[in-house]
Coordinates of C-alpha atoms in Angstrom, one line a residue:
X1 CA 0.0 0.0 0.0
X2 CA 3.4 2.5 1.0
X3 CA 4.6 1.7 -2.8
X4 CA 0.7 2.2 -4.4
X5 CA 0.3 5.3 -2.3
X6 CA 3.9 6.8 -3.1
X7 CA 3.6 6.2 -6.8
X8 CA 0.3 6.9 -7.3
X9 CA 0.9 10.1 -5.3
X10 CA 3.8 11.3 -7.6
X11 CA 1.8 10.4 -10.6
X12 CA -0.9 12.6 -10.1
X13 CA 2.3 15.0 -9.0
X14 CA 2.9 15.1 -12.1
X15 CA 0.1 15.0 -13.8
X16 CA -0.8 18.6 -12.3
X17 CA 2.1 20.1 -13.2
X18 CA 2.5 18.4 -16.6
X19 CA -1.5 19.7 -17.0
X20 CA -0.8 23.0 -15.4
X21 CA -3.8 21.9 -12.6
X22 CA -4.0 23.8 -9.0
X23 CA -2.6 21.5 -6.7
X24 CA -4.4 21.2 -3.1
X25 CA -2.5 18.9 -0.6
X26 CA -5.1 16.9 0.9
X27 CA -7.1 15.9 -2.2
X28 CA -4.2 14.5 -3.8
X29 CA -3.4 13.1 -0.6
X30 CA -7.1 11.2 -0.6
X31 CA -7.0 10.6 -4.1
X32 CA -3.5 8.4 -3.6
X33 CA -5.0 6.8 -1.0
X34 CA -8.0 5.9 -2.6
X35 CA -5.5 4.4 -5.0
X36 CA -3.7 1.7 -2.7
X37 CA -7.3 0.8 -1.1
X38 CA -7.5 -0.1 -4.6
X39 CA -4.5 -1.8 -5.2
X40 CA -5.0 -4.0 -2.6
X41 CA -8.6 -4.7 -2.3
X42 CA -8.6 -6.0 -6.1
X43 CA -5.6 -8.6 -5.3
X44 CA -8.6 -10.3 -2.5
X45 CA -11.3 -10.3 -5.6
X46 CA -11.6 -13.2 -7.9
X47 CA -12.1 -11.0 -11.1
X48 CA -11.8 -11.8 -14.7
X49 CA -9.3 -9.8 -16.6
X50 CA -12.1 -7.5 -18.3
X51 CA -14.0 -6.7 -15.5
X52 CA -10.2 -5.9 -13.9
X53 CA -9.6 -3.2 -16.6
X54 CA -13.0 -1.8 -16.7
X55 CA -13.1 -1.2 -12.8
X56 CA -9.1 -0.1 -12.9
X57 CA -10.0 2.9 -15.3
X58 CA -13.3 3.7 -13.2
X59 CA -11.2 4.2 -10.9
X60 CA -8.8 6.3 -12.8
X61 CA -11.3 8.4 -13.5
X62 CA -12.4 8.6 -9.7
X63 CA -8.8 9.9 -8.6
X64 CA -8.6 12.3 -11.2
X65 CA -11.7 13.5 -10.1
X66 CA -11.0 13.7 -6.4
X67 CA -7.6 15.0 -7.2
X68 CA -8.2 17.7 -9.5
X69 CA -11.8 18.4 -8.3
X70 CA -15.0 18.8 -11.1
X71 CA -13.8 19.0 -14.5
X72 CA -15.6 19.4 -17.7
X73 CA -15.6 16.4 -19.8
X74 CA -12.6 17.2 -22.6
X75 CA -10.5 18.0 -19.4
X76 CA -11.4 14.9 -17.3
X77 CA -10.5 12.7 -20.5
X78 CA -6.7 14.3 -20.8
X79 CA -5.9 15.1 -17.3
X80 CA -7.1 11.0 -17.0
X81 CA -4.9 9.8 -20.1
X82 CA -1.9 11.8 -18.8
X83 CA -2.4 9.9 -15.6
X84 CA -2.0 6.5 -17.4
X85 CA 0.9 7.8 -19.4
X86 CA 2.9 9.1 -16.4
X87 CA 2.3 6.0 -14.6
X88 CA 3.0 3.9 -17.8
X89 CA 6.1 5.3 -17.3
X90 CA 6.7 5.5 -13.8
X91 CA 6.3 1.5 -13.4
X92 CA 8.6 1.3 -17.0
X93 CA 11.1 3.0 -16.0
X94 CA 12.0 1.6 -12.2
X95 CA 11.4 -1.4 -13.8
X96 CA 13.6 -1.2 -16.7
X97 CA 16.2 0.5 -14.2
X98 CA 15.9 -2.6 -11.9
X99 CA 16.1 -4.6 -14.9
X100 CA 19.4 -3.0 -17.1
X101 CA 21.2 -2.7 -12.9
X102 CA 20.0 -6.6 -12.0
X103 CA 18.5 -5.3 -8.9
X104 CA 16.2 -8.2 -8.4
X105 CA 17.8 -10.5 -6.1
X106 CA 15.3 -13.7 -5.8
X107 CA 14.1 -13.7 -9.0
X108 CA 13.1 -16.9 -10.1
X109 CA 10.6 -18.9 -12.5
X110 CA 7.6 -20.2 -10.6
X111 CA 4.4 -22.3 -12.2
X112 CA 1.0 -20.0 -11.5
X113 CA -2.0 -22.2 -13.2
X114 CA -0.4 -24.3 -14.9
X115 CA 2.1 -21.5 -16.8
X116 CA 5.3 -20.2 -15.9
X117 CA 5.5 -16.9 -14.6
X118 CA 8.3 -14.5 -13.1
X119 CA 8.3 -14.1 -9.5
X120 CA 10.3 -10.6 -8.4
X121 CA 12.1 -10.4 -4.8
X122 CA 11.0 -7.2 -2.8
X123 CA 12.7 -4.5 -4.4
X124 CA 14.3 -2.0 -1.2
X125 CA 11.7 0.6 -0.4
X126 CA 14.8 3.3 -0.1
X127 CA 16.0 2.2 -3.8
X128 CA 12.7 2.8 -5.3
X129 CA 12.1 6.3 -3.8
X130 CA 15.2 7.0 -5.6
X131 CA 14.6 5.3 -8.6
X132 CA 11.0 6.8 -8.6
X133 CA 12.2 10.1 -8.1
X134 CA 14.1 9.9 -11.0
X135 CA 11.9 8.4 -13.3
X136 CA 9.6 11.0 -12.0
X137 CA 11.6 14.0 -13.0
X138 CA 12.3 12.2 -16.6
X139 CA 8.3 12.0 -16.9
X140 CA 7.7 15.3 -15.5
X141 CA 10.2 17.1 -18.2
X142 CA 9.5 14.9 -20.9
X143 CA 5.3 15.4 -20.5
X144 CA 6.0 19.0 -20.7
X145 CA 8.0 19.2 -23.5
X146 CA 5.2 17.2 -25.5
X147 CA 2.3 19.1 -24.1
X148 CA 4.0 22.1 -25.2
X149 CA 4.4 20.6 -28.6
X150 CA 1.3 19.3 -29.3
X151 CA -0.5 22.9 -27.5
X152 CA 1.6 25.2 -30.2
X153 CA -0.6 25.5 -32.8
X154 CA -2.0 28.8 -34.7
X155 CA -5.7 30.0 -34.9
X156 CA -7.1 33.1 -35.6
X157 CA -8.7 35.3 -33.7
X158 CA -11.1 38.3 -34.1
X159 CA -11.8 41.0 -31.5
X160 CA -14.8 43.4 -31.9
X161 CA -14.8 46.7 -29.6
X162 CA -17.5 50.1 -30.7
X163 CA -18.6 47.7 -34.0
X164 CA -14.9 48.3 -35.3
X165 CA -13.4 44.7 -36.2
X166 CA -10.0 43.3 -36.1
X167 CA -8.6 40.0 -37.3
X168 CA -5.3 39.1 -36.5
X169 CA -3.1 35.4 -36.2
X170 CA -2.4 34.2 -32.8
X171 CA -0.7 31.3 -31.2
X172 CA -2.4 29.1 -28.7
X173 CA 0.5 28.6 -25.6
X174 CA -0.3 26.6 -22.5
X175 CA 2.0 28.7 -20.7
X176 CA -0.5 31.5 -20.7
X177 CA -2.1 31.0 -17.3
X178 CA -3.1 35.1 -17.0
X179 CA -6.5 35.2 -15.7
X180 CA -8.7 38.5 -15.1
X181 CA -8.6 38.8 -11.3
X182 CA -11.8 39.6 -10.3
X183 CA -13.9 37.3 -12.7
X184 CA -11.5 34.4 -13.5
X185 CA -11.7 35.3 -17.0
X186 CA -8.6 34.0 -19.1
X187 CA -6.6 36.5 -20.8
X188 CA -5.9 37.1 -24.7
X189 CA -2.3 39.0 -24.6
X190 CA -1.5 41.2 -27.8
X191 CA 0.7 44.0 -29.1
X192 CA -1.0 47.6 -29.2
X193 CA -0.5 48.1 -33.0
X194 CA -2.1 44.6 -33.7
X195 CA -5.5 46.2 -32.0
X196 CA -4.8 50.0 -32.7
X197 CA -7.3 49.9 -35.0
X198 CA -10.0 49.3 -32.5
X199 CA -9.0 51.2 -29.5
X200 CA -10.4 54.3 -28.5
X201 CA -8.6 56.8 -29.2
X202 CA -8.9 58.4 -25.5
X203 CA -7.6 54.9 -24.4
X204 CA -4.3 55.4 -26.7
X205 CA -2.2 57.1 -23.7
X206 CA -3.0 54.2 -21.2
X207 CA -2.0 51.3 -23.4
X208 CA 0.9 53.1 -24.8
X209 CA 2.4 54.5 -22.3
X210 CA 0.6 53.1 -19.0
X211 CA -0.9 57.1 -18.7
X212 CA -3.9 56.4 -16.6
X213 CA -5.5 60.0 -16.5
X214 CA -7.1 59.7 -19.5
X215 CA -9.6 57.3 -18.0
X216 CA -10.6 60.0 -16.0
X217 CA -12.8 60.6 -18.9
X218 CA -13.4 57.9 -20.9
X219 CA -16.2 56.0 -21.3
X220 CA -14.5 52.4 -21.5
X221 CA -13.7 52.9 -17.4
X222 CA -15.9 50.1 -16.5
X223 CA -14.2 47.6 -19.4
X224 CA -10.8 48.1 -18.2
X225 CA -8.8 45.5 -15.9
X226 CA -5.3 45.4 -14.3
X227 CA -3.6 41.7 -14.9
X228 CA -1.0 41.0 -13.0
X229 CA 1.7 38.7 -14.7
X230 CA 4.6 36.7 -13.7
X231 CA 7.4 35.3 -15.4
X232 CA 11.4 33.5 -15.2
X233 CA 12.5 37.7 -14.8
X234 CA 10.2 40.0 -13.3
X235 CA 6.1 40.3 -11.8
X236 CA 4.6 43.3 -13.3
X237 CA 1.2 44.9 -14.6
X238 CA -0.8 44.9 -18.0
X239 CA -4.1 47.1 -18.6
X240 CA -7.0 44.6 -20.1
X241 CA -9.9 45.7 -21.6
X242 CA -13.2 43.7 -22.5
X243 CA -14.3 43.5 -26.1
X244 CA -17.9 43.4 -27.2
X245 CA -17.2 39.7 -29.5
X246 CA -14.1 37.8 -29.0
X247 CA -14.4 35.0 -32.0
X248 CA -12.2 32.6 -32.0
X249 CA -12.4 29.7 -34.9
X250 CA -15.0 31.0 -35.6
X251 CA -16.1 30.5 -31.5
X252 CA -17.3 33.0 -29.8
X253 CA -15.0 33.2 -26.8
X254 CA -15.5 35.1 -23.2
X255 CA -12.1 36.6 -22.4
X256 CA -9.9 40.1 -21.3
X257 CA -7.3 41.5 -24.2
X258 CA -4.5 42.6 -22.4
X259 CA -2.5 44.8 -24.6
X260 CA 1.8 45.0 -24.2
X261 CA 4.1 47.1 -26.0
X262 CA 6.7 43.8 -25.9
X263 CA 7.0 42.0 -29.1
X264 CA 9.9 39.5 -28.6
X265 CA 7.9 36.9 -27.1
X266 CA 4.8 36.5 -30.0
X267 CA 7.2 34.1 -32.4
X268 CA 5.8 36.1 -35.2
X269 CA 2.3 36.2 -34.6
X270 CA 0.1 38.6 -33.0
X271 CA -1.4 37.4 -30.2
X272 CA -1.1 34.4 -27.7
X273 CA -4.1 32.5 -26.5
X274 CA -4.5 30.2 -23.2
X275 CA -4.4 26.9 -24.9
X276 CA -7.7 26.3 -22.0
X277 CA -9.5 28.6 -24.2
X278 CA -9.9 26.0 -27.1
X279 CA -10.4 23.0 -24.8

């Protein structure tokens, strides 16, 4: 149950971080646990191997669940499939670690119903929380590095503000977690001369130059947000404002458009979009 709990545990670990997912102690805690109860319940039940897989991913599904808390259906699916794939290779690697090192020391040929099978000694609880934590920091670098892969990919967006249009290509980034503050909106980022066509012109001063007198007397007072951002560097401030149509894909999409002067970190396009956005 120790070994279930501990691998399951740094699974979903992973699985957070890999997924970019809020991590709260205790339901990733429960959720591991919940895990082990399983691991050892279904070795005292006389199940056939189908019934043994349908119940195993149930239960997958359950710990992502009580891990991650409620999750809309596209989201429960991947978070759940990462899950598999980290623990996939979790087990892979310490075993193929154990394996290429000839770790196991009893390891013998033993008949199980009629067939031979492979009977393991214990391996070392110390050697595996070693071996687990490196496997676990190859998974947790090597998931990222896919994710990011597979989540770069272009779409365009238009943005609508006082029935003045512009369309403009963006790239859709996991790594943009910016949310509005207040709502929990996610947050379109974009350069000022991709949208200078629809902003106001009273409004040019603040995004410009971060002058914020003007919106002593502008009408857009009530559509403007301050989103705090963080990156490897520095924590600063960008002003937001809300669009009238946001159409993404063709989508309509319910988001802030923070605006930047900064255009070394676009890779050529004009605008980055939370990957979440398009799940």
């Amino acid at each position: 149950m120790i070994i279930n709990f501990s691998m399951d545990f740094l699974a979903l670990f992973i699985t957070a971080k890999i997924m970019h997912i809020k991590l709260k102690n205790h339901k990733i805690t429960l959720s591991a646990a919940l895990g082990a109860l399983y691991s050892l319940a279904v070795l005292g039940l006389n199940l056939t191997d189908n019934v043994t897989i349908i119940l195993s991913l149930a239960i997958s599904f359950v710990m992502t669940l009580t891990a991650y808390g409620k999750q809309k259906f596209k989201p429960l699916i991947k978070n759940t499939s990462v899950f598999y794939l980290v623990n996939f290779s979790l087990g892979g690697g310490v075993t193929a670690i154990c394996n290429l090192l000839n770790i196991w020391q009893s390891k013998r040929n033993i008949m199980i119903n009629g067939t031979y099978d492979v009977l393991y000694g214990d391996l070392p609880f110390g050697l595996l929380v070693a071996v687990g934590f490196l496997c676990g920091i190859f998974s947790l670098f090597s998931g990222k590095i896919i994710k990011k892969k597979t989540a770069e990919q272009a779409c365009e967006i238009s943005i609508t503000l006082n029935k003045t249009t512009t369309s403009l290509p963006a790239l859709v980034d996991s790594g943009n977690l910016l949310k509005e503050p207040i709502s929990g909106k996610p947050v379109i980022i974009t350069t000022f001369e991709s949208v200078r066509k629809i902003i106001p012109i009273d409004l040019f001063e603040l995004f410009k130059h971060k002058n914020t007198e003007c919106l002593q007397t502008s009408n857009y007072n009530s559509k403007i947000r301050l989103i705090p951002t963080s990156t490897v560097n520095h924590k600063g401030l960008l002003f937001a404002i809300y669009p009238d149509e946001i159409i993404i894909n063709d989508k309509p999409t319910d988001a802030y458009v923070a605006i930047t002067n900064d255009i070394n970190s676009f890779g050529g396009y004009s605008a980055i979009v939370p990957y979440e956005i398009l799940i």
